[in-house]
Amino acid sequence: MEDQKIIGVDLGGTSIKFAILTMEGEIQQRWSQQTNILDEGSHIIPDIIESINHHLALYDMKPEQFAGIGMGTPGSVDRHNGTVIGAFNLNWKQLVYPKRDIEAGTHIPFYIDNDANVAALGERWEGAGDNQDDVTFVTLGTGIGGGIIADGRLLHGVSGSAGEIGHVTIDPNGYLCTCGKHGCLETVASATGVVRVARDMAEEYAGDAKLKVMLDDGEEISSKIVFDLAKEGDQLATAVVDRVSNYLGLALANIGNTLNPAFIVIGGGVSAAGDFLLDKTRKTFEANVFPNVRENTKLRLATLGNEAGVIGAASLVLENNKD
Amino acid sequence: MEDQKIIGVDLGGTSIKFAILTMEGEIQQRWSQQTNILDEGSHIIPDIIESINHHLALYDMKPEQFAGIGMGTPGSVDRHNGTVIGAFNLNWKQLVYPKRDIEAGTHIPFYIDNDANVAALGERWEGAGDNQDDVTFVTLGTGIGGGIIADGRLLHGVSGSAGEIGHVTIDPNGYLCTCGKHGCLETVASATGVVRVARDMAEEYAGDAKLKVMLDDGEEISSKIVFDLAKEGDQLATAVVDRVSNYLGLALANIGNTLNPAFIVIGGGVSAAGDFLLDKTRKTFEANVFPNVRENTKLRLATLGNEAGVIGAASLVLENNKD
């Protein structure tokens, strides 16, 4: 039992990443392949099965040597039944049965959860979360996702929506979100949100900041450009980043006040802005948490990058063998 | 083992409530006594020991018949060491050792947590929480407390502050709170907060609402008076209640978006306003949660009243025998 290994699978719209890990979270083998989303994504699960079986043969390993396969996926996950629906970047519009099919195809127990929860487990286990019992993870990408580990357990809530930090309301009169309500954190602090804030603030801005000129010239801007300009001291870009980090700091402060985790870990593409974003966010965070939280709950940048997915997916196996 | 009983103790500044319960949460005996806070509260623990021993003798029961004693207390609790500090309404300014002393005095295992967490456990077990795995409890009293049960476990966070819902920031530029920061939910939605909002809104109010007249006449008002006047249609009181329930609804919405509990249970003195408060709060809540939470996370009024304390305290024994 203690020599058993785990397989982690990080399923995304572009690639599928695989890793074989020890029970202690050390990656021993890793590989990846492109995601074939043709034919309503019907090749994806057979491809995963074939890839796992092929690599086990290659490494001369048997299914009995594995405690399980864990997988992170986009879409709505029913983790008890091991099904997924509505993963649009995989072309999975209808119900798909990863657990049933992958267990049948590999003879290894299979566990599944959504990609943000899995990344949270990864950062908690081997990344910035220091394997603490209380870690909240927020990923600032095209959208905003999150995952909460509390008292050592990944939270799901009554209907699977625990950790949906992107939909925390930071301004009831704010922008309309894709979810149908107004003022979600995602509308202002995701990669697309940062650009939206920049466009809006540019309209009211009268100076000659480079960001203003770029927007007026109709140039394509990204959150990275906004942060880079702010780092150079661009006045408008600085105001945008200040506003974004204010919103983010307030949302994270209330997670701190509610959950008092050891760490709130910030990952995803926007977090590439690094300490520049972190320091500004921390300022608002600290102003809005009460003293015990200010002393004990810390903001950190994610450290695993792309590997959070496979590592966290693998840890699903441990998570599910707890009770 | 299955015939064992539990003792629940609800320690407050005015009275100490006791109950003997079955392992299923049914109260079989109950009694109470006044809290003697003289001499720096040094009589409290001896009184508890004597009262328990006296009643066990009265009912002809032995320590071995009990799985444990659970107690809820004000102040800062170190639940691992079973100590309390800073319970000012008990005159416990220095470190006190309830676990050490009560175990020595009764020969029954002892568990302790703070009163808001214990009330949360009680409402979850036998009250409005329907024994669900995910229940958040908020108590609107002189201050605002809270407790969170997630994935079946009471959350504490890294330094014991999980569930401090009273210090969620609802307005970074709001009133100064006793905790030192601004705009805590407690500053506007506790009993004292409601009165504060009423006084402030009265200053700007030009009409002749009864609440305005009372305040101008220097009459003592309470949150109950504000709610009662609002129910009668008083224009100023209605505006006050609308503002308070807006703040409360937004704070609870973000707990919903973060934790997706089955129920958010509202208790404490202010919740005596009942459905009048609940309906208004729900309106803001539903506007600020995303669809899956709107469908699956429900606001409810607490149902146990004063008994939440002893029942929840008793359930600490079960909670601590889980792992």
XYZ file of C-alpha atoms in Angstrom:
646
model
C 0.000 0.000 0.000
C 2.669 2.515 0.908
C 4.482 1.894 -2.368
C 1.373 2.737 -4.321
C 1.350 5.561 -6.829
C -1.283 8.022 -8.004
C -2.094 9.337 -11.474
C -3.089 12.968 -11.853
C -4.902 14.181 -14.987
C -5.437 17.853 -15.771
C -8.003 18.057 -18.565
C -8.145 21.387 -20.384
C -9.521 22.700 -23.658
C -6.072 22.760 -25.296
C -4.104 19.949 -23.684
C -4.408 17.021 -21.302
C -1.573 16.803 -18.786
C -0.725 13.567 -17.000
C 1.579 12.746 -14.113
C 2.473 9.741 -11.998
C 3.122 10.769 -8.399
C 4.108 9.151 -5.153
C 1.633 9.227 -2.264
C 3.773 12.079 -0.898
C 3.109 14.253 -3.968
C 6.403 13.848 -5.793
C 6.058 13.762 -9.578
C 7.887 10.736 -11.017
C 6.685 10.788 -14.621
C 4.825 13.368 -16.664
C 3.516 13.663 -20.175
C 0.815 15.485 -22.094
C -1.163 15.419 -25.291
C -3.418 17.716 -27.273
C -7.118 17.705 -26.488
C -9.139 16.487 -29.439
C -12.458 18.285 -29.067
C -13.860 17.119 -32.429
C -17.088 15.086 -32.651
C -18.572 16.645 -29.504
C -15.466 15.791 -27.523
C -16.178 12.084 -27.873
C -12.493 11.226 -28.411
C -11.331 12.757 -25.143
C -12.087 9.936 -22.729
C -10.879 7.135 -25.051
C -7.697 9.191 -25.611
C -7.143 9.481 -21.842
C -7.635 5.733 -21.326
C -5.296 4.861 -24.177
C -2.654 7.300 -23.007
C -2.686 5.967 -19.439
C -2.585 2.328 -20.533
C 0.161 3.076 -23.038
C 2.329 4.773 -20.433
C 1.756 2.103 -17.811
C 2.950 -0.481 -20.346
C 5.906 1.745 -21.187
C 6.935 1.995 -17.516
C 6.069 -1.637 -16.919
C 3.503 -0.820 -14.246
C 0.217 -2.573 -13.355
C -3.156 -1.101 -12.334
C -2.804 -2.673 -8.842
C 0.183 -0.428 -8.228
C -2.095 2.634 -8.259
C -4.266 3.914 -5.428
C -6.275 5.830 -7.977
C -6.559 8.316 -10.813
C -7.649 11.866 -9.986
C -8.808 14.284 -12.665
C -9.626 17.966 -12.814
C -12.030 19.085 -15.520
C -13.937 22.133 -16.737
C -17.734 22.013 -16.581
C -20.224 21.035 -13.902
C -19.020 17.961 -12.081
C -21.102 15.397 -10.219
C -18.236 13.983 -8.228
C -20.270 11.195 -6.627
C -21.436 9.795 -9.939
C -18.272 10.866 -11.735
C -20.088 12.686 -14.515
C -19.577 16.035 -16.247
C -21.956 18.294 -18.139
C -21.627 21.637 -19.867
C -17.861 21.729 -20.383
C -18.133 23.932 -23.438
C -14.438 24.281 -24.196
C -14.323 20.473 -24.500
C -17.499 20.403 -26.617
C -19.095 18.351 -23.829
C -22.615 19.731 -23.967
C -24.303 16.487 -22.926
C -23.654 14.343 -19.875
C -20.315 12.519 -20.064
C -19.220 9.564 -17.878
C -15.493 9.827 -17.156
C -15.584 7.696 -13.984
C -17.553 4.822 -15.482
C -15.492 4.766 -18.687
C -12.019 5.383 -17.279
C -12.441 2.825 -14.472
C -13.640 0.282 -17.040
C -10.762 1.145 -19.378
C -7.905 1.228 -16.847
C -9.117 -0.893 -13.888
C -7.967 1.873 -11.519
C -10.326 3.753 -9.116
C -11.153 7.195 -10.501
C -11.998 10.498 -8.774
C -12.993 13.772 -10.375
C -13.592 17.389 -9.395
C -13.668 20.753 -11.133
C -10.433 22.369 -12.231
C -10.472 25.240 -9.742
C -11.019 22.891 -6.784
C -8.267 20.628 -8.056
C -5.836 23.527 -8.464
C -6.683 24.579 -4.898
C -5.799 21.104 -3.634
C -2.546 21.200 -5.606
C -1.423 24.566 -4.255
C -2.401 23.473 -0.776
C -0.517 20.183 -0.953
C 2.699 21.071 -2.730
C 2.524 24.817 -3.379
C 1.984 28.045 -1.482
C -0.503 26.420 0.918
C 2.224 24.683 2.955
C -0.120 21.720 3.430
C -2.135 23.698 5.986
C -5.636 22.606 6.984
C -7.165 25.941 6.023
C -6.247 27.335 2.596
C -8.338 29.337 0.138
C -7.249 29.496 -3.487
C -8.405 32.033 -6.051
C -7.428 31.862 -9.695
C -7.557 35.059 -11.730
C -7.776 33.999 -15.377
C -10.214 34.750 -18.181
C -12.766 34.224 -15.412
C -12.232 33.856 -11.682
C -12.431 30.490 -9.980
C -11.628 29.327 -6.514
C -11.413 26.453 -4.106
C -11.603 26.289 -0.328
C -9.899 23.790 1.939
C -11.232 24.171 5.486
C -10.394 21.977 8.455
C -8.417 19.807 6.028
C -11.263 19.220 3.607
C -12.148 20.541 0.193
C -15.519 22.272 0.501
C -18.296 21.765 -2.027
C -21.369 23.178 -0.328
C -24.842 21.744 -0.705
C -24.878 21.950 -4.502
C -21.233 22.070 -5.531
C -20.792 25.840 -5.615
C -18.599 26.430 -2.572
C -15.499 28.366 -3.561
C -17.131 30.319 -6.391
C -15.176 33.371 -5.362
C -15.549 34.905 -8.816
C -19.200 35.520 -8.059
C -18.776 37.278 -4.745
C -20.625 40.588 -5.110
C -18.252 43.507 -4.686
C -20.705 46.141 -5.951
C -24.454 45.432 -6.177
C -24.702 48.183 -8.792
C -21.677 47.006 -10.763
C -21.256 45.438 -14.199
C -23.601 42.683 -15.351
C -21.871 39.297 -15.077
C -22.343 36.276 -17.342
C -24.016 34.603 -14.323
C -26.893 37.084 -14.559
C -26.248 39.206 -11.503
C -24.366 42.448 -11.047
C -21.014 43.357 -9.582
C -19.328 39.953 -9.376
C -15.601 40.055 -8.581
C -15.046 38.369 -11.928
C -16.416 41.408 -13.774
C -13.556 43.584 -12.525
C -10.619 41.392 -11.479
C -10.418 38.678 -14.153
C -8.246 39.276 -17.209
C -11.300 40.481 -19.128
C -12.497 42.433 -16.078
C -9.248 44.401 -15.847
C -9.622 45.430 -19.494
C -13.255 46.400 -18.892
C -12.281 48.616 -15.959
C -9.506 50.154 -18.077
C -11.898 51.012 -20.908
C -14.390 52.576 -18.509
C -11.843 54.603 -16.606
C -10.238 55.769 -19.865
C -13.507 57.366 -20.908
C -13.460 59.642 -17.880
C -9.737 60.247 -18.014
C -8.532 63.534 -19.469
C -4.719 63.198 -19.363
C -2.316 61.734 -21.915
C -1.357 58.429 -20.285
C -0.033 55.857 -22.731
C -2.874 53.473 -21.861
C -5.373 56.192 -22.799
C -3.623 56.747 -26.151
C -3.590 53.006 -26.887
C -7.277 52.657 -26.131
C -8.180 55.755 -28.153
C -6.126 54.351 -31.061
C -8.194 51.180 -30.911
C -5.217 48.995 -29.999
C -5.924 45.585 -28.520
C -5.089 45.701 -24.809
C -4.762 42.920 -22.265
C -4.589 42.802 -18.499
C -0.846 42.167 -18.889
C -0.443 45.434 -20.810
C -2.395 47.297 -18.123
C -0.190 45.884 -15.345
C 3.031 46.480 -17.322
C 2.079 50.103 -17.938
C 1.167 50.557 -14.284
C 4.567 49.202 -13.265
C 6.125 51.867 -15.533
C 4.101 54.518 -13.691
C 1.440 55.185 -16.343
C -1.136 57.298 -14.516
C -4.297 55.762 -15.935
C -2.976 52.187 -15.720
C -2.034 52.808 -12.087
C -5.532 54.029 -11.315
C -6.978 50.914 -12.989
C -4.728 48.549 -11.033
C -5.527 50.422 -7.814
C -9.234 49.991 -8.407
C -8.898 46.310 -9.342
C -6.729 45.487 -6.347
C -9.121 47.385 -4.096
C -12.000 45.181 -5.216
C -9.884 42.057 -4.944
C -8.545 43.041 -1.524
C -12.037 43.658 -0.175
C -13.412 40.359 -1.512
C -10.471 38.432 -0.068
C -10.764 40.315 3.232
C -14.298 39.040 3.656
C -13.156 35.515 2.885
C -10.553 36.074 5.580
C -13.149 37.366 8.042
C -15.401 34.405 7.293
C -12.919 31.520 7.058
C -9.690 32.695 8.688
C -7.489 30.460 6.506
C -3.734 30.287 7.028
C -3.236 31.409 3.425
C -5.273 32.893 0.630
C -3.323 31.863 -2.458
C -3.691 33.902 -5.651
C -3.000 32.125 -8.937
C -4.003 32.307 -12.600
C -2.760 34.474 -15.469
C -3.487 37.838 -13.827
C -1.370 36.821 -10.829
C 1.659 36.912 -13.146
C 1.654 40.614 -12.190
C 3.257 39.230 -9.013
C 4.177 41.285 -5.981
C 3.009 44.448 -7.711
C -0.567 43.142 -7.575
C -0.081 41.333 -4.278
C 1.189 44.371 -2.365
C -1.659 46.591 -3.501
C -4.229 43.885 -2.793
C -2.747 43.246 0.631
C -3.149 46.910 1.558
C -6.924 46.798 1.083
C -7.077 43.301 2.553
C -5.395 44.365 5.775
C -7.584 47.436 6.127
C -10.703 45.269 5.965
C -9.942 42.255 8.136
C -10.250 42.320 11.893
C -7.128 42.037 14.043
C -6.852 38.270 14.602
C -7.277 37.655 10.867
C -4.824 40.407 9.985
C -2.206 38.669 12.104
C -2.887 35.097 11.051
C -4.334 34.976 7.528
C -1.757 35.757 4.841
C -2.036 36.500 1.130
C 0.401 34.605 -1.095
C 1.067 34.091 -4.783
C 0.628 30.581 -6.164
C 3.906 28.758 -6.758
C 3.032 25.661 -8.797
C 1.920 27.317 -12.032
C 0.771 24.732 -14.573
C 1.603 21.809 -12.329
C -1.093 22.681 -9.776
C -3.574 20.807 -11.968
C -1.941 17.378 -12.071
C -0.719 17.550 -8.480
C -4.126 18.614 -7.173
C -5.873 16.019 -9.336
C -3.644 13.343 -7.846
C -4.460 14.532 -4.325
C -8.168 13.906 -5.027
C -7.293 10.254 -4.523
C -6.028 10.957 -1.006
C -8.926 13.317 -0.293
C -11.431 10.617 -1.199
C -9.724 7.944 0.852
C -10.074 9.994 4.043
C -13.347 8.678 5.401
C -21.879 2.979 24.660
C -25.168 3.597 22.900
C -26.915 4.222 26.195
C -24.459 6.951 27.084
C -25.639 10.469 27.728
C -24.143 13.915 27.190
C -24.178 17.014 29.371
C -24.520 20.399 27.708
C -23.563 23.586 29.549
C -24.384 27.058 28.252
C -22.340 29.544 30.255
C -23.527 33.147 30.069
C -23.026 36.342 32.025
C -26.440 36.064 33.704
C -27.154 32.361 34.004
C -25.628 28.941 33.479
C -27.940 26.489 31.729
C -27.448 22.737 31.996
C -29.039 19.807 30.205
C -28.636 16.057 30.063
C -29.232 14.771 26.539
C -29.277 11.480 24.717
C -26.709 10.885 21.981
C -29.545 11.697 19.558
C -29.972 15.193 20.961
C -33.096 14.708 23.041
C -33.121 16.735 26.274
C -33.952 14.488 29.258
C -33.204 16.794 32.165
C -32.540 20.510 32.386
C -31.774 23.010 35.078
C -30.058 26.356 35.472
C -28.522 28.647 38.021
C -27.384 32.246 38.285
C -23.855 33.098 37.253
C -21.855 34.368 40.202
C -19.329 36.711 38.615
C -17.959 38.027 41.941
C -14.276 37.660 42.852
C -13.082 37.762 39.238
C -15.500 34.999 38.323
C -13.604 32.512 40.461
C -16.819 30.860 41.721
C -18.092 29.958 38.262
C -16.174 26.749 37.625
C -16.578 25.357 41.163
C -20.310 26.165 40.870
C -20.534 24.244 37.586
C -18.758 21.220 39.059
C -20.915 21.208 42.155
C -24.111 21.611 40.160
C -23.265 18.732 37.823
C -22.236 16.416 40.662
C -25.295 17.360 42.679
C -27.654 16.597 39.786
C -25.933 13.326 38.895
C -26.439 12.224 42.493
C -30.049 13.396 42.353
C -30.712 11.338 39.206
C -28.617 8.461 40.530
C -26.213 8.599 37.563
C -22.480 7.879 37.392
C -19.713 9.647 35.434
C -19.145 6.491 33.315
C -22.638 6.909 31.902
C -21.571 10.089 30.134
C -19.696 10.367 26.820
C -18.727 13.882 27.808
C -19.589 17.393 28.894
C -19.705 20.124 26.239
C -19.727 23.792 27.146
C -20.219 27.034 25.262
C -18.624 30.143 26.754
C -18.017 33.799 25.989
C -14.421 34.935 25.555
C -11.478 33.627 23.546
C -11.363 29.857 23.707
C -8.365 27.607 23.263
C -10.356 24.475 22.610
C -7.338 22.159 22.492
C -6.099 23.192 25.902
C -9.597 23.871 27.192
C -8.803 27.370 28.420
C -10.606 30.710 28.181
C -9.342 34.272 28.390
C -10.974 37.679 28.152
C -14.592 36.734 28.916
C -15.373 40.152 30.331
C -19.040 39.545 31.159
C -17.854 36.687 33.420
C -15.087 38.818 34.933
C -12.616 36.315 33.483
C -9.820 38.662 32.526
C -7.025 36.169 33.176
C -6.577 32.688 31.770
C -9.102 30.196 33.178
C -8.889 26.386 32.972
C -12.395 24.931 32.602
C -11.261 21.643 31.013
C -8.588 20.858 33.583
C -10.812 21.774 36.528
C -14.127 20.339 35.361
C -12.578 17.029 34.282
C -10.853 16.774 37.663
C -14.073 17.682 39.469
C -16.509 15.439 37.570
C -14.365 12.666 36.029
C -16.136 13.199 32.716
C -14.335 14.222 29.465
C -14.876 17.921 28.755
C -15.054 19.903 25.499
C -15.401 23.630 25.051
C -15.961 26.160 22.272
C -17.214 29.725 22.006
C -20.893 30.463 22.405
C -21.585 31.427 18.791
C -19.990 28.235 17.456
C -21.920 26.187 19.981
C -25.219 27.852 19.046
C -24.423 27.105 15.393
C -23.948 23.431 16.224
C -27.224 23.422 18.169
C -29.281 24.987 15.371
C -27.649 22.658 12.906
C -28.303 19.531 14.938
C -31.794 20.053 16.310
C -32.970 23.393 14.898
C -33.365 25.124 11.543
C -30.256 23.458 10.107
C -32.020 20.098 9.564
C -28.768 18.325 10.462
C -27.311 19.231 7.065
C -23.561 19.043 6.436
C -23.365 22.693 5.372
C -25.030 25.237 7.640
C -24.006 28.801 8.486
C -25.436 30.436 11.592
C -25.471 34.145 12.342
C -26.677 35.581 15.629
C -27.847 39.186 15.707
C -27.636 40.311 19.314
C -25.889 43.182 21.077
C -23.057 42.200 18.753
C -23.065 39.790 15.816
C -21.560 36.329 16.080
C -21.573 33.351 13.823
C -20.560 29.779 13.289
C -19.960 27.756 10.146
C -20.486 24.037 9.681
C -19.016 22.943 6.352
C -18.767 19.395 5.041
C -20.110 18.289 8.415
C -17.481 20.033 10.514
C -17.452 23.152 12.627
C -14.849 25.494 11.131
C -12.330 27.343 13.281
C -9.754 28.601 10.800
C -6.069 28.847 11.520
C -6.481 30.998 14.644
C -10.038 30.393 15.793
C -11.730 33.244 13.966
C -13.682 31.379 11.285
C -17.339 32.383 11.417
C -16.736 35.935 12.675
C -19.513 37.135 10.403
C -20.028 40.264 12.514
C -16.737 41.590 11.192
C -17.411 41.109 7.501
C -16.833 44.521 5.929
C -20.002 45.796 4.284
C -18.725 49.342 3.749
C -14.997 50.174 3.950
C -15.964 53.777 4.724
C -18.586 52.851 7.294
C -18.788 53.255 11.070
C -15.777 52.486 13.247
C -16.210 49.100 14.943
C -14.953 48.057 18.386
C -12.545 45.745 16.526
C -10.719 48.782 15.149
C -11.732 48.657 11.506
C -14.543 50.309 9.639
C -17.852 49.135 8.247
C -18.259 45.794 10.011
C -21.694 44.196 9.639
C -21.973 44.426 13.431
C -21.903 48.239 13.283
C -25.203 48.320 11.375
C -27.093 45.059 11.905
C -26.631 44.239 15.598
C -29.169 45.572 18.100
C -26.890 48.542 18.806
C -26.148 48.905 15.093
C -29.823 49.229 14.196
C -30.184 52.046 16.728
C -27.045 53.727 15.358
C -28.421 53.610 11.811
C -31.750 54.980 13.094
C -30.078 57.939 14.828
C -28.040 58.764 11.745
C -30.940 58.522 9.327
C -33.142 60.568 11.658
C -30.727 63.481 11.398
C -31.261 63.694 7.653
C -34.971 62.974 7.822
C -37.353 65.912 7.493
C -40.804 64.295 7.961
C -42.787 63.650 11.114
C -42.412 59.893 11.532
C -42.994 58.671 15.064
C -39.437 57.304 15.264
C -38.142 60.774 14.421
C -40.266 62.355 17.153
C -39.117 59.787 19.714
C -35.470 60.375 18.892
C -35.888 64.152 18.928
C -37.601 63.871 22.318
C -34.591 61.998 23.643
C -36.541 58.795 24.282
C -34.588 55.613 24.702
C -35.044 53.498 21.582
C -34.145 49.873 20.869
C -33.888 47.771 17.738
C -37.211 46.212 18.772
C -38.894 49.628 18.762
C -37.439 50.367 15.314
C -38.755 47.065 13.904
C -42.148 47.459 15.583
C -42.565 50.966 14.151
C -41.505 49.735 10.716
C -44.121 46.990 10.873
C -46.700 49.729 11.584
C -45.521 51.549 8.461
C -43.521 54.336 10.103
C -41.650 55.935 7.194
C -38.315 56.518 8.904
C -38.320 53.159 10.682
C -39.061 51.445 7.370
C -36.115 53.190 5.739
C -33.880 52.096 8.628
C -34.996 48.471 8.401
C -34.555 48.541 4.623
C -30.999 49.761 4.987
C -30.163 47.245 7.722
C -31.614 44.306 5.807
C -29.790 45.442 2.676
C -26.466 45.265 4.485
C -27.362 41.945 6.082
C -28.614 40.494 2.797
C -25.413 41.457 0.985
C -23.162 40.034 3.693
C -25.117 36.769 3.759
C -25.139 36.632 -0.057
C -21.368 36.599 -0.092
C -21.318 33.848 2.494
C -23.679 32.006 0.167
C -21.442 32.629 -2.853
C -18.400 31.450 -0.905
C -19.773 28.466 1.041
C -23.042 27.442 -0.633
C -24.550 26.094 2.590
C -27.961 24.405 2.605
C -29.153 26.984 5.128
C -28.031 30.290 6.528
C -29.807 30.422 9.885
C -30.468 33.807 11.503
C -30.822 33.887 15.282
C -30.328 36.260 18.215
C -32.488 39.022 19.631
C -32.796 41.062 16.439
C -34.149 38.003 14.619
C -37.234 38.246 16.832
C -38.390 40.647 14.106
C -39.113 37.394 12.288
C -40.361 37.128 8.729
C -40.518 40.909 8.451
C -36.712 41.025 8.662
C -36.221 37.725 6.847
C -38.257 38.695 3.771
C -36.457 41.989 3.313
C -33.067 40.368 3.857
C -33.897 37.586 1.413
C -34.666 40.115 -1.317
C -31.136 41.541 -1.208
C -29.673 38.088 -0.656
C -31.285 36.673 -3.779
C -30.241 39.650 -5.893
C -26.608 39.090 -4.934
C -26.093 35.333 -5.143
C -25.460 33.537 -8.398
C -28.073 31.152 -9.777
C -26.993 27.812 -8.277
C -26.744 29.406 -4.821
C -30.071 31.197 -5.251
C -31.722 27.841 -5.904
C -29.999 25.818 -3.227
C -28.940 28.041 -0.309
C -31.881 29.171 1.820
C -32.234 31.780 4.572
C -34.074 30.617 7.672
C -34.894 31.885 11.136
C -33.428 29.997 14.092
C -35.932 27.755 15.855
C -34.265 26.688 19.111
C -34.111 30.036 20.884
C -32.407 29.732 24.258
C -31.981 25.975 23.962
C -29.502 26.263 21.079
C -26.762 26.769 23.657
C -27.141 23.581 25.714
C -27.964 21.434 22.685
C -25.015 22.743 20.692
C -22.718 22.439 23.695
C -23.741 18.804 24.051
C -23.028 18.185 20.374
C -19.414 19.322 20.919
C -18.948 15.899 22.473
C -20.021 14.184 19.249
C -18.043 16.661 17.126
C -14.868 15.860 19.047
C -15.357 12.125 18.856
C -15.408 12.187 15.044
C -11.778 11.564 14.253
